Tab-separated table of C-alpha atoms in Angstrom:
chain	number	residue	atom	x	y	z
A	1	MET	CA	30.051	2.969	-18.181
A	2	THR	CA	31.183	5.569	-15.857
A	3	ASN	CA	29.739	7.197	-13.157
A	4	ASP	CA	30.339	10.745	-12.835
A	5	LEU	CA	27.621	11.265	-9.657
A	6	THR	CA	30.189	10.055	-7.072
A	7	ALA	CA	29.451	10.792	-3.580
A	8	ASN	CA	30.167	14.955	-3.468
A	9	ASN	CA	32.369	14.398	-0.745
A	10	SER	CA	35.442	12.121	-0.144
A	11	PRO	CA	34.690	8.669	0.943
A	12	ILE	CA	34.241	7.722	3.983
A	13	SER	CA	34.880	4.596	6.973
A	14	LEU	CA	32.768	3.534	9.551
A	15	SER	CA	33.759	1.565	12.559
A	16	LEU	CA	30.618	-0.427	14.490
A	17	GLN	CA	30.788	-1.712	18.318
A	18	ALA	CA	28.002	-3.773	19.135
A	19	GLU	CA	28.457	-3.947	22.766
A	20	ARG	CA	25.187	-6.206	23.685
A	21	LEU	CA	22.009	-6.662	21.511
A	22	ALA	CA	19.716	-8.616	22.798
A	23	PHE	CA	15.919	-9.347	21.978
A	24	ASP	CA	13.535	-11.107	24.132
A	25	ASP	CA	15.115	-14.554	24.735
A	26	PHE	CA	17.990	-14.736	22.900
A	27	THR	CA	21.487	-12.292	22.736
A	28	LEU	CA	22.319	-11.847	18.604
A	29	PHE	CA	25.192	-9.341	19.337
A	30	GLU	CA	27.960	-9.398	22.528
A	31	GLY	CA	31.290	-7.403	21.508
A	32	VAL	CA	30.760	-7.007	17.669
A	33	GLU	CA	32.872	-5.348	16.010
A	34	LEU	CA	32.656	-4.357	12.165
A	35	GLU	CA	34.911	-2.504	10.138
A	36	LEU	CA	33.662	-0.696	6.744
A	37	PRO	CA	36.552	0.953	4.467
A	38	ALA	CA	36.547	3.661	2.704
A	39	GLY	CA	35.001	3.131	-0.322
A	40	ALA	CA	35.515	-0.541	-0.272
A	41	TRP	CA	32.688	-3.032	-0.689
A	42	THR	CA	32.467	-4.701	2.620
A	43	CYS	CA	30.345	-7.908	1.795
A	44	LEU	CA	28.731	-10.455	4.678
A	45	LEU	CA	27.525	-14.003	4.535
A	46	GLY	CA	26.343	-16.325	6.163
A	47	PRO	CA	23.565	-18.751	6.750
A	48	SER	CA	19.721	-17.477	7.390
A	49	GLY	CA	18.986	-16.434	10.396
A	50	VAL	CA	22.199	-15.350	11.907
A	51	GLY	CA	22.201	-12.086	11.824
A	52	LYS	CA	23.072	-10.402	8.796
A	53	THR	CA	19.761	-8.197	7.981
A	54	THR	CA	19.981	-6.865	11.742
A	55	LEU	CA	23.682	-5.937	11.457
A	56	LEU	CA	22.718	-3.976	7.897
A	57	ARG	CA	19.310	-2.596	9.821
A	58	LEU	CA	21.679	-1.180	12.965
A	59	ILE	CA	23.762	0.693	10.908
A	60	ALA	CA	20.972	1.612	8.224
A	61	GLY	CA	18.960	3.011	12.154
A	62	LEU	CA	16.190	0.555	11.077
A	63	ILE	CA	16.075	-1.131	14.901
A	64	PRO	CA	14.570	0.979	17.439
A	65	GLY	CA	15.835	1.518	20.606
A	66	ALA	CA	18.530	-0.235	20.105
A	67	GLU	CA	21.585	1.143	22.886
A	68	ASN	CA	25.253	0.099	23.172
A	69	ILE	CA	26.271	0.189	19.360
A	70	SER	CA	28.329	2.742	18.916
A	71	LEU	CA	28.921	3.566	14.806
A	72	HIS	CA	31.787	5.902	13.673
A	73	CYS	CA	32.335	7.575	11.224
A	74	SER	CA	35.785	8.370	9.676
A	75	ASP	CA	34.800	12.351	9.082
A	76	ASN	CA	33.387	12.751	12.723
A	77	ASN	CA	30.034	13.734	11.766
A	78	PRO	CA	26.887	11.615	12.803
A	79	ILE	CA	25.608	8.824	10.669
A	80	GLU	CA	21.990	9.900	10.340
A	81	GLY	CA	21.228	11.324	7.133
A	82	ARG	CA	23.974	9.634	5.261
A	83	THR	CA	23.316	6.145	4.430
A	84	ALA	CA	21.272	4.636	1.490
A	85	TYR	CA	19.216	1.207	1.398
A	86	MET	CA	18.685	-0.966	-1.113
A	87	ALA	CA	16.276	-4.464	-0.022
A	88	GLN	CA	15.734	-7.443	-1.767
A	89	GLN	CA	12.429	-6.083	-2.508
A	90	ASP	CA	12.636	-3.539	-5.091
A	91	LEU	CA	10.296	-1.243	-2.732
A	92	LEU	CA	8.915	0.886	-5.490
A	93	MET	CA	5.713	2.522	-4.670
A	94	PRO	CA	3.599	0.781	-7.425
A	95	TRP	CA	1.044	3.958	-7.621
A	96	LEU	CA	4.618	6.090	-8.901
A	97	SER	CA	5.929	6.491	-12.209
A	98	VAL	CA	9.643	5.167	-12.810
A	99	LEU	CA	10.961	8.504	-12.530
A	100	GLU	CA	8.942	9.454	-9.338
A	101	ASN	CA	9.692	6.413	-7.550
A	102	ILE	CA	13.801	7.526	-8.527
A	103	LEU	CA	12.610	10.985	-6.848
A	104	LEU	CA	10.467	9.404	-3.868
A	105	GLY	CA	13.067	10.994	-1.776
A	106	ALA	CA	13.144	14.530	-2.795
A	107	LYS	CA	9.373	14.575	-2.323
A	108	LEU	CA	9.345	12.666	1.593
A	109	ARG	CA	11.784	15.582	2.816
A	110	GLY	CA	9.548	18.081	0.518
A	111	GLU	CA	12.907	19.276	-1.412
A	112	ALA	CA	12.707	20.341	-4.983
A	113	PRO	CA	13.207	17.338	-6.832
A	114	ASP	CA	15.722	17.174	-9.703
A	115	LYS	CA	14.667	15.736	-12.187
A	116	ALA	CA	17.732	16.502	-14.770
A	117	LYS	CA	19.574	14.137	-12.466
A	118	ALA	CA	16.874	11.229	-11.926
A	119	LEU	CA	17.156	11.216	-16.016
A	120	ASP	CA	20.826	10.727	-15.910
A	121	LEU	CA	20.366	8.263	-13.696
A	122	LEU	CA	17.797	6.684	-15.335
A	123	ASP	CA	20.272	6.885	-18.296
A	124	GLN	CA	22.532	5.086	-16.764
A	125	VAL	CA	20.896	2.088	-16.008
A	126	GLY	CA	19.160	1.978	-18.966
A	127	LEU	CA	15.203	2.845	-18.347
A	128	THR	CA	15.242	5.500	-19.848
A	129	ALA	CA	12.946	4.577	-22.185
A	130	ASN	CA	10.365	2.837	-19.165
A	131	ALA	CA	10.576	6.876	-17.351
A	132	GLU	CA	6.815	7.204	-17.153
A	133	SER	CA	5.643	3.885	-16.628
A	134	LEU	CA	4.649	2.095	-13.991
A	135	PRO	CA	7.041	-0.236	-11.500
A	136	SER	CA	3.762	-3.015	-12.713
A	137	SER	CA	4.901	-3.233	-16.150
A	138	LEU	CA	8.564	-3.899	-15.516
A	139	SER	CA	10.370	-6.936	-15.406
A	140	GLY	CA	12.194	-8.295	-12.098
A	141	GLY	CA	15.598	-6.946	-13.420
A	142	MET	CA	14.568	-3.965	-14.250
A	143	ARG	CA	12.670	-2.904	-11.016
A	144	GLN	CA	15.866	-3.490	-9.387
A	145	ARG	CA	17.621	-1.390	-12.133
A	146	ALA	CA	15.057	1.500	-11.338
A	147	ALA	CA	15.607	0.930	-7.215
A	148	LEU	CA	19.433	1.211	-7.775
A	149	ALA	CA	18.612	4.662	-9.705
A	150	ARG	CA	16.482	5.356	-6.693
A	151	THR	CA	19.493	4.317	-4.221
A	152	LEU	CA	22.251	6.579	-6.296
A	153	MET	CA	19.643	9.432	-6.567
A	154	GLU	CA	19.848	9.987	-2.823
A	155	ASP	CA	24.119	10.535	-3.287
A	156	ARG	CA	24.821	9.404	0.430
A	157	PRO	CA	28.379	7.964	1.195
A	158	LEU	CA	27.264	5.123	2.417
A	159	VAL	CA	25.198	2.607	0.852
A	160	LEU	CA	23.907	-0.773	2.242
A	161	MET	CA	22.299	-3.664	0.484
A	162	ASP	CA	20.524	-6.191	1.879
A	163	GLU	CA	20.384	-9.037	-0.208
A	164	PRO	CA	19.306	-6.641	-3.394
A	165	PHE	CA	19.738	-9.250	-5.972
A	166	SER	CA	18.473	-12.537	-5.005
A	167	SER	CA	15.402	-12.222	-6.234
A	168	LEU	CA	17.021	-12.123	-10.261
A	169	ASP	CA	17.706	-14.575	-12.569
A	170	ALA	CA	21.208	-15.665	-12.872
A	171	ILE	CA	21.334	-13.628	-15.934
A	172	SER	CA	19.960	-10.487	-14.500
A	173	ARG	CA	21.932	-10.949	-11.380
A	174	VAL	CA	24.831	-10.996	-13.205
A	175	ARG	CA	24.303	-7.250	-14.953
A	176	MET	CA	23.364	-6.242	-11.978
A	177	GLN	CA	26.018	-7.164	-10.162
A	178	ASP	CA	28.253	-4.940	-13.413
A	179	LEU	CA	25.960	-2.203	-13.092
A	180	ALA	CA	26.108	-1.742	-9.458
A	181	ALA	CA	29.803	-2.372	-9.179
A	182	ASN	CA	30.489	0.430	-11.877
A	183	LEU	CA	27.894	2.961	-10.460
A	184	LEU	CA	28.600	2.934	-6.680
A	185	THR	CA	32.435	3.412	-7.496
A	186	GLY	CA	34.000	5.731	-4.825
A	187	ARG	CA	31.103	4.707	-2.267
A	188	THR	CA	31.569	2.751	1.073
A	189	VAL	CA	28.977	-0.428	-0.003
A	190	LEU	CA	27.933	-2.879	2.808
A	191	LEU	CA	26.605	-5.841	0.992
A	192	VAL	CA	24.669	-8.861	2.896
A	193	THR	CA	24.378	-11.583	0.673
A	194	HIS	CA	23.624	-15.806	0.755
A	195	ASP	CA	26.079	-16.377	-2.869
A	196	PRO	CA	30.008	-16.559	-2.559
A	197	LEU	CA	30.090	-16.093	-5.977
A	198	GLU	CA	28.322	-12.263	-5.300
A	199	ALA	CA	30.846	-11.680	-2.553
A	200	LEU	CA	33.230	-12.692	-4.689
A	201	ARG	CA	32.883	-10.821	-7.757
A	202	LEU	CA	31.910	-7.863	-5.867
A	203	GLY	CA	34.072	-7.864	-1.669
A	204	ASP	CA	37.087	-5.800	-1.284
A	205	ARG	CA	36.445	-7.377	1.935
A	206	ILE	CA	34.002	-10.548	2.788
A	207	HIS	CA	32.934	-12.052	6.343
A	208	VAL	CA	31.855	-14.965	7.123
A	209	LEU	CA	29.103	-14.726	10.339
A	210	SER	CA	28.112	-17.285	12.516
A	211	GLY	CA	26.897	-18.840	15.646
A	212	ARG	CA	25.056	-17.150	18.475
A	213	PRO	CA	25.847	-14.339	19.972
A	214	VAL	CA	27.187	-13.700	16.026
A	215	HIS	CA	30.666	-14.587	15.865
A	216	ILE	CA	32.551	-12.482	12.486
A	217	ASP	CA	35.277	-14.475	10.913
A	218	ASP	CA	38.162	-12.157	9.682
A	219	ALA	CA	38.527	-10.703	6.302
A	220	PHE	CA	38.567	-12.595	3.127
A	221	MET	CA	40.067	-10.358	0.643
A	222	PRO	CA	40.322	-11.517	-2.759
A	223	HIS	CA	42.570	-9.736	-5.325
A	224	GLY	CA	41.639	-7.434	-7.988
A	225	GLN	CA	39.823	-4.554	-8.881
A	226	ARG	CA	35.400	-5.294	-9.256
A	227	PRO	CA	33.368	-6.698	-10.302
A	228	ARG	CA	35.307	-9.453	-10.600
A	229	ASP	CA	35.151	-11.946	-13.900
A	230	LEU	CA	33.130	-15.313	-13.474
A	231	HIS	CA	36.384	-17.500	-14.896
A	232	ASP	CA	38.383	-15.562	-12.527
A	233	PRO	CA	40.430	-18.643	-11.000
A	234	ASP	CA	41.059	-16.409	-7.309
A	235	VAL	CA	37.410	-16.037	-8.147
A	236	LEU	CA	36.487	-19.585	-8.462
A	237	ASN	CA	39.485	-20.989	-5.479
A	238	GLY	CA	37.678	-18.946	-3.142
A	239	GLN	CA	34.367	-19.783	-4.182
A	240	ALA	CA	35.210	-23.334	-2.488
A	241	ASP	CA	37.043	-22.224	0.110
A	242	LEU	CA	33.902	-19.573	1.227
A	243	LEU	CA	31.679	-22.297	0.903
A	244	GLU	CA	33.690	-24.552	3.326
A	245	ARG	CA	33.698	-21.689	5.895
A	246	LEU	CA	29.766	-21.222	5.357
A	247	SER	CA	29.181	-25.143	6.084
A	248	ALA	CA	31.357	-25.094	9.083
A	249	ALA	CA	29.414	-21.135	10.063
A	250	ASP	CA	25.798	-23.602	9.931
A	251	GLN	CA	27.503	-26.268	12.231
A	252	LYS	CA	28.561	-24.354	14.479
A	253	GLY	CA	24.751	-22.184	14.614
A	254	ALA	CA	23.315	-26.165	14.640
A	255	ALA	CA	25.218	-27.077	17.206
B	1	MET	CA	-21.863	-5.047	-26.631
B	2	SER	CA	-21.190	-4.224	-23.186
B	3	ILE	CA	-25.016	-3.046	-22.965
B	4	ALA	CA	-26.396	-5.986	-24.325
B	5	ARG	CA	-25.996	-8.180	-21.743
B	6	PRO	CA	-27.869	-5.864	-18.765
B	7	LEU	CA	-30.367	-5.374	-21.019
B	8	ILE	CA	-31.031	-9.003	-21.614
B	9	ILE	CA	-31.041	-9.982	-18.287
B	10	PHE	CA	-33.289	-6.872	-17.149
B	11	LEU	CA	-36.219	-8.115	-20.126
B	12	GLY	CA	-36.001	-11.315	-19.024
B	13	LEU	CA	-36.461	-10.823	-15.266
B	14	LEU	CA	-39.564	-8.481	-16.965
B	15	LEU	CA	-41.079	-11.951	-18.843
B	16	ILE	CA	-40.168	-13.596	-15.820
B	17	TRP	CA	-42.520	-11.429	-13.678
B	18	HIS	CA	-44.959	-11.304	-16.186
B	19	LEU	CA	-45.427	-14.807	-16.434
B	20	ILE	CA	-45.835	-15.403	-12.812
B	21	VAL	CA	-48.771	-12.359	-12.640
B	22	ILE	CA	-50.752	-14.871	-15.220
B	23	ALA	CA	-50.089	-17.402	-14.321
B	24	SER	CA	-50.729	-16.876	-10.594
B	25	GLY	CA	-53.580	-14.879	-11.474
B	26	VAL	CA	-52.379	-12.948	-8.350
B	27	PRO	CA	-54.473	-9.639	-8.325
B	28	PRO	CA	-52.674	-6.404	-9.339
B	29	TYR	CA	-52.748	-5.019	-5.762
B	30	ILE	CA	-50.718	-7.582	-4.535
B	31	LEU	CA	-48.344	-7.867	-7.460
B	32	PRO	CA	-48.890	-5.575	-9.992
B	33	ALA	CA	-47.859	-7.153	-14.013
B	34	PRO	CA	-45.206	-5.045	-15.639
B	35	HIS	CA	-47.153	-3.191	-17.626
B	36	LEU	CA	-49.075	-1.550	-14.733
B	37	VAL	CA	-45.462	-0.609	-13.215
B	38	PHE	CA	-44.377	1.198	-15.795
B	39	GLN	CA	-47.520	3.015	-16.743
B	40	ALA	CA	-47.904	4.230	-13.057
B	41	LEU	CA	-44.466	5.196	-13.417
B	42	ALA	CA	-45.923	7.315	-17.068
B	43	GLU	CA	-48.476	8.765	-15.548
B	44	ARG	CA	-47.418	9.756	-12.187
B	45	GLY	CA	-43.647	10.364	-13.583
B	46	ASP	CA	-43.991	14.176	-11.704
B	47	ILE	CA	-44.399	13.257	-8.279
B	48	LEU	CA	-42.401	10.337	-8.604
B	49	PHE	CA	-38.985	11.992	-9.754
B	50	SER	CA	-39.761	14.628	-7.389
B	51	HIS	CA	-39.324	12.332	-4.475
B	52	ALA	CA	-37.000	10.537	-5.481
B	53	TRP	CA	-34.642	13.583	-6.120
B	54	ILE	CA	-35.069	14.332	-2.232
B	55	THR	CA	-34.172	10.538	-1.664
B	56	LEU	CA	-30.760	10.944	-4.267
B	57	LEU	CA	-29.890	14.235	-2.085
B	58	GLU	CA	-30.615	12.365	1.137
B	59	ILE	CA	-28.224	9.106	-0.546
B	60	VAL	CA	-25.812	11.822	-1.603
B	61	PHE	CA	-25.440	14.247	1.211
B	62	GLY	CA	-25.184	10.807	3.784
B	63	LEU	CA	-22.052	9.508	1.681
B	64	ALA	CA	-20.184	12.112	0.949
B	65	LEU	CA	-20.353	13.028	4.846
B	66	GLY	CA	-20.311	9.938	5.874
B	67	THR	CA	-16.358	8.790	3.413
B	68	LEU	CA	-15.722	12.723	4.783
B	69	LEU	CA	-16.164	11.434	8.746
B	70	GLY	CA	-15.039	8.090	8.162
B	71	SER	CA	-11.821	9.074	6.227
B	72	LEU	CA	-10.808	11.578	9.308
B	73	SER	CA	-11.466	9.090	11.513
B	74	ALA	CA	-9.494	6.511	10.197
B	75	LEU	CA	-6.597	9.245	9.775
B	76	THR	CA	-6.954	10.011	13.725
B	77	LEU	CA	-6.605	6.829	14.613
B	78	SER	CA	-3.692	5.783	12.474
B	79	TYR	CA	-1.883	8.764	13.309
B	80	TYR	CA	-2.592	9.310	17.150
B	81	GLN	CA	-1.987	6.028	18.876
B	82	PRO	CA	-4.269	6.960	22.436
B	83	ALA	CA	-6.180	7.740	20.166
B	84	ARG	CA	-7.039	3.952	19.052
B	85	ARG	CA	-7.065	3.052	22.613
B	86	TRP	CA	-10.094	4.861	23.426
B	87	LEU	CA	-11.884	5.079	20.176
B	88	MET	CA	-11.618	1.795	18.815
B	89	PRO	CA	-13.624	0.319	21.810
B	90	ILE	CA	-15.986	3.371	21.124
B	91	LEU	CA	-16.305	2.326	17.332
B	92	VAL	CA	-16.806	-1.300	18.170
B	93	VAL	CA	-19.985	-0.810	20.652
B	94	SER	CA	-21.057	2.065	18.185
B	95	GLN	CA	-21.547	-1.060	15.788
B	96	ALA	CA	-23.670	-3.319	18.344
B	97	ILE	CA	-26.573	-1.184	18.577
B	98	PRO	CA	-28.721	-1.262	15.477
B	99	VAL	CA	-29.004	1.364	13.319
B	100	PHE	CA	-32.683	1.391	12.252
B	101	ALA	CA	-33.033	1.228	16.074
B	102	LEU	CA	-32.026	4.325	16.138
B	103	ALA	CA	-33.785	6.012	12.941
B	104	PRO	CA	-37.116	7.095	15.324
B	105	ILE	CA	-34.311	8.729	17.807
B	106	LEU	CA	-32.779	10.958	15.385
B	107	VAL	CA	-35.874	12.040	13.789
B	108	LEU	CA	-37.268	12.948	16.889
B	109	TRP	CA	-33.738	14.828	17.516
B	110	LEU	CA	-32.740	16.313	14.381
B	111	GLY	CA	-36.908	16.796	12.549
B	112	TYR	CA	-38.566	15.083	9.691
B	113	GLY	CA	-36.704	16.853	7.191
B	114	MET	CA	-33.944	15.393	4.678
B	115	VAL	CA	-31.414	16.274	7.789
B	116	SER	CA	-32.500	12.700	9.443
B	117	LYS	CA	-32.264	10.871	6.424
B	118	VAL	CA	-28.931	12.356	6.251
B	119	ALA	CA	-27.282	11.537	9.316
B	120	MET	CA	-29.008	7.641	8.888
B	121	ALA	CA	-27.200	7.331	5.822
B	122	THR	CA	-23.849	8.813	7.084
B	123	LEU	CA	-24.168	6.896	10.277
B	124	ILE	CA	-24.716	3.309	8.285
B	125	ILE	CA	-21.544	4.618	5.911
B	126	TYR	CA	-19.104	5.926	8.394
B	127	PHE	CA	-18.871	2.216	10.109
B	128	PRO	CA	-17.413	0.927	6.992
B	129	VAL	CA	-15.770	3.625	5.521
B	130	THR	CA	-13.636	3.834	8.873
B	131	ALA	CA	-13.002	0.191	9.449
B	132	ALA	CA	-11.304	-0.218	5.806
B	133	PHE	CA	-9.857	2.623	5.611
B	134	PHE	CA	-7.786	2.208	8.439
B	135	ASP	CA	-6.912	-1.567	7.964
B	136	GLY	CA	-5.369	0.008	4.839
B	137	LEU	CA	-3.866	2.855	6.712
B	138	ARG	CA	-2.159	0.118	9.473
B	139	ARG	CA	-1.185	-2.704	6.593
B	140	THR	CA	1.651	-0.511	4.969
B	141	GLU	CA	4.506	-2.136	3.100
B	142	PRO	CA	6.905	-2.432	5.928
B	143	GLY	CA	10.139	-2.429	3.201
B	144	HIS	CA	8.625	0.941	2.548
B	145	LEU	CA	8.597	2.682	5.596
B	146	ASP	CA	12.113	1.321	6.109
B	147	LEU	CA	12.773	2.986	2.660
B	148	ALA	CA	10.895	6.467	4.201
B	149	LYS	CA	12.543	5.945	7.222
B	150	THR	CA	16.346	5.747	5.360
B	151	MET	CA	15.459	8.862	3.222
B	152	ASN	CA	14.789	11.091	6.440
B	153	ALA	CA	11.346	11.702	5.718
B	154	THR	CA	9.085	12.665	8.340
B	155	ARG	CA	6.090	10.688	9.867
B	156	TRP	CA	3.592	13.489	7.998
B	157	SER	CA	5.177	13.133	4.752
B	158	VAL	CA	5.317	9.065	4.807
B	159	LEU	CA	1.751	9.324	5.885
B	160	ARG	CA	0.713	11.661	2.743
B	161	HIS	CA	3.332	10.294	0.140
B	162	ILE	CA	2.894	6.782	0.928
B	163	ARG	CA	0.619	5.505	3.700
B	164	ILE	CA	-2.443	6.918	2.183
B	165	PRO	CA	-1.743	6.211	-1.045
B	166	ALA	CA	-1.021	2.689	-0.013
B	167	ALA	CA	-4.021	2.038	1.814
B	168	LEU	CA	-6.186	3.368	-0.947
B	169	PRO	CA	-7.101	0.330	-2.630
B	170	ALA	CA	-8.909	-0.456	0.912
B	171	PHE	CA	-10.513	2.764	0.966
B	172	ALA	CA	-11.791	1.725	-2.200
B	173	SER	CA	-13.600	-0.941	-0.734
B	174	GLY	CA	-14.757	0.211	1.733
B	175	LEU	CA	-16.405	2.722	0.112
B	176	ARG	CA	-17.976	-0.057	-2.538
B	177	VAL	CA	-19.869	-1.340	0.330
B	178	ALA	CA	-20.835	2.015	1.857
B	179	THR	CA	-21.927	3.115	-1.856
B	180	ALA	CA	-24.342	-0.113	-1.328
B	181	VAL	CA	-26.047	0.483	1.796
B	182	ALA	CA	-26.718	4.083	1.688
B	183	PRO	CA	-29.866	4.271	-0.325
B	184	ILE	CA	-30.939	1.861	3.193
B	185	GLY	CA	-30.231	4.426	5.424
B	186	ALA	CA	-32.057	6.941	3.787
B	187	ILE	CA	-35.208	5.121	2.984
B	188	VAL	CA	-35.582	3.688	6.733
B	189	GLY	CA	-35.479	7.079	8.000
B	190	GLU	CA	-37.887	8.161	5.563
B	191	TRP	CA	-40.288	5.050	6.697
B	192	VAL	CA	-39.985	6.641	10.101
B	193	GLY	CA	-41.043	9.172	9.751
B	194	SER	CA	-41.491	12.169	6.754
B	195	SER	CA	-42.826	13.699	4.225
B	196	GLU	CA	-41.226	13.341	1.230
B	197	GLY	CA	-38.906	11.034	-0.450
B	198	LEU	CA	-39.338	7.698	-2.548
B	199	GLY	CA	-39.901	5.957	0.988
B	200	PHE	CA	-42.544	7.991	2.453
B	201	LEU	CA	-44.068	8.180	-1.021
B	202	MET	CA	-43.934	4.109	-0.891
B	203	LEU	CA	-45.219	4.017	3.060
B	204	HIS	CA	-48.401	7.210	1.386
B	205	ALA	CA	-48.726	4.938	-1.751
B	206	ASN	CA	-49.272	1.574	0.269
B	207	GLY	CA	-51.946	2.855	2.343
B	208	ARG	CA	-53.855	3.584	-0.582
B	209	MET	CA	-54.095	0.610	-2.386
B	210	GLN	CA	-51.444	2.036	-5.085
B	211	ILE	CA	-49.306	-0.955	-5.211
B	212	ASP	CA	-48.508	-0.007	-8.886
B	213	VAL	CA	-46.696	3.459	-7.583
B	214	MET	CA	-45.158	1.321	-4.919
B	215	PHE	CA	-43.109	-0.729	-7.215
B	216	ALA	CA	-42.527	2.185	-9.799
B	217	ALA	CA	-40.888	4.063	-6.691
B	218	LEU	CA	-39.048	0.570	-5.811
B	219	PHE	CA	-37.993	0.611	-9.475
B	220	ILE	CA	-36.652	4.275	-9.182
B	221	LEU	CA	-34.583	2.934	-5.929
B	222	ALA	CA	-32.916	0.334	-7.576
B	223	VAL	CA	-32.087	2.060	-10.815
B	224	ILE	CA	-30.574	4.775	-8.387
B	225	ALA	CA	-28.793	2.449	-6.741
B	226	VAL	CA	-27.112	0.702	-9.410
B	227	ALA	CA	-26.437	3.881	-11.142
B	228	LEU	CA	-24.652	5.042	-8.167
B	229	TYR	CA	-22.687	1.955	-7.151
B	230	TYR	CA	-21.270	2.116	-11.231
B	231	ALA	CA	-20.787	5.634	-10.816
B	232	VAL	CA	-18.530	5.395	-7.874
B	233	ASP	CA	-17.153	2.290	-8.844
B	234	ALA	CA	-15.907	4.203	-12.179
B	235	GLY	CA	-14.278	6.864	-10.074
B	236	LEU	CA	-12.369	4.580	-8.163
B	237	LYS	CA	-11.150	2.930	-10.868
B	238	ARG	CA	-9.634	5.700	-12.271
B	239	LEU	CA	-7.892	7.216	-8.512
B	240	LEU	CA	-6.451	3.355	-8.849
B	241	PHE	CA	-5.014	2.970	-12.114
B	242	TRP	CA	-1.773	1.782	-10.799
B	243	SER	CA	-3.970	-1.439	-8.394
B	244	SER	CA	-3.960	-4.338	-10.487
B	245	GLU	CA	-7.282	-5.717	-10.333
B	246	THR	CA	-7.948	-9.657	-10.687
B	247	THR	CA	-11.638	-9.524	-10.164
B	248	THR	CA	-11.756	-10.721	-14.502
B	249	THR	CA	-9.512	-13.830	-13.425
B	250	GLU	CA	-10.908	-17.001	-12.274
B	251	LEU	CA	-11.284	-17.889	-8.979
C-alpha cells in the first residue's frame, strides 16, 4: 500500500529543549533535550510514569503554563497547528459516524469538509464499508484504524502518537504498525510506547527514558526499512538489548 | 405484546381496588368503586377534559420554560468561570427553599391565572435540568478536549461540537426527572389559588363531596403524567441514538 497523501510540504525536524518543568512536589525535566529528525520515527521507551507522555504532550501544546520550554522547527515556523495527535484511546466521538469523525478537525475549525479525501483515507485503512457506522459498532482494531485515518486527515508534518496500539490484541497491533508505517511515510513521527518490539519495528531512533529528573539515553538506531520484519535478527537481538536498558532504567527510577 | 403487560397490570389494579371496596364496605364518599369513577368520567367528561386541558398546558409550558432556562443556566455556568463562583451558591440556596412554600407568593404576584402555575412548574423543573446538564458539561472526556486542542478548535466550537453532545445523556436524565415532577408544580399551584385546572376541580369536588369526580380527575392526571413521561422518553431515545443504554441488562 502506498500513500499518495504525504504531507504537502517537505518534512521538518524539531528540537526540544526543556530547561525545567516542575510540578508541585517534584521536578520532571531539567536540561532535557530531544531531537526529532525530519521524516524519521523517534520512539520513547521507559518505565510507566517516567515522563514519556508528558514530553509528548509538551510538544503537542497540551500542557498549559509550561515555561522555559523551547520548541524549534527546522523551517523556523512556529509549531502551533502543525502537530497531529493520536492517543491510546481512539477518541472517536460516539455520536458521529466514522466518516464524520474523520472530518472532525474541519468541523471544529469551521472549514469546508473534504469528503473525497476522507473517503480515500477510509479506503486506505480498509473502512470504506463502515463509513456510515457508529464507532460503537466497530472492533478495537477498526476504531484505531479510524483514528489513524483521522490523524492523516489533519495532514500535519509532525505526528505525535501516545501508545496508540497498546490496547489492541497482538495480531491487530502488528497490522496497525504496518499500516501506520506505510501511511505516515514522509512525516516526522514521535511514538511513545512501552513495547520494545514495537519500537524496534517502527523506530529510526529509540530513546530510553529513566530517573527523575528525566534522563534521555543516546538514541538506539536499528538498521533497515520500517516496518521491520518480526523475524529480523536485528529486531530480536535489539529486543534483548532494549529490555536490558529498560530494566536498568526501572532500577534507576526505583533507587 | 408490549401493550398486553401494562393492560394486565392496569386491570389487575382495578380488580384489587374493587375487591377492597367490596370487602371493607367503605362508603363511596370515602373510596368510590372503580365503576363509579368511570361513570363520573363519562357523565362529567366535558368539564373534566376542559380542566385537564388547562393543567396539560401549564405542565407543557412549565416544562418547556424550565428546560430552556435550566439549559441556558448550565451553559452559562460551564462557559464562564466567574458565573460559576457567583451563581452556584445562589442556585444551591434557592433549592433549600421548598418550592411549595413559594406557591402562595407566586399566586399573589402572578395572579390566579395560568402564569403562576407555569411559574411553579418552571421552578420545580429548573434545578434538576440545570444540575444534570451542568454536570454533563463538566464531565467531557479529557482526551476529546486534548484532541480538539491539537485540531485548533475554538472554545465555542468545542462547546458546540463536543461538550454539548457529550453532555446530552446527562441532560436527558435531568429532563426525565423534570418531566416526572412537572405535574406536581402545576397541581400545587392550582390548589393554592385558581379557578380552573384539575387541581382546582379536585378541591371543588372535595368541597361538594363529589369524591367520584375527584378520583376521575386524579385518573386523568395520572394518564397525562404517564403519557408525557413516555413521550419525552421516546424523544430523548431518538436524540441519543448513539448512546448505549444498559436499562435492559440485569444489574
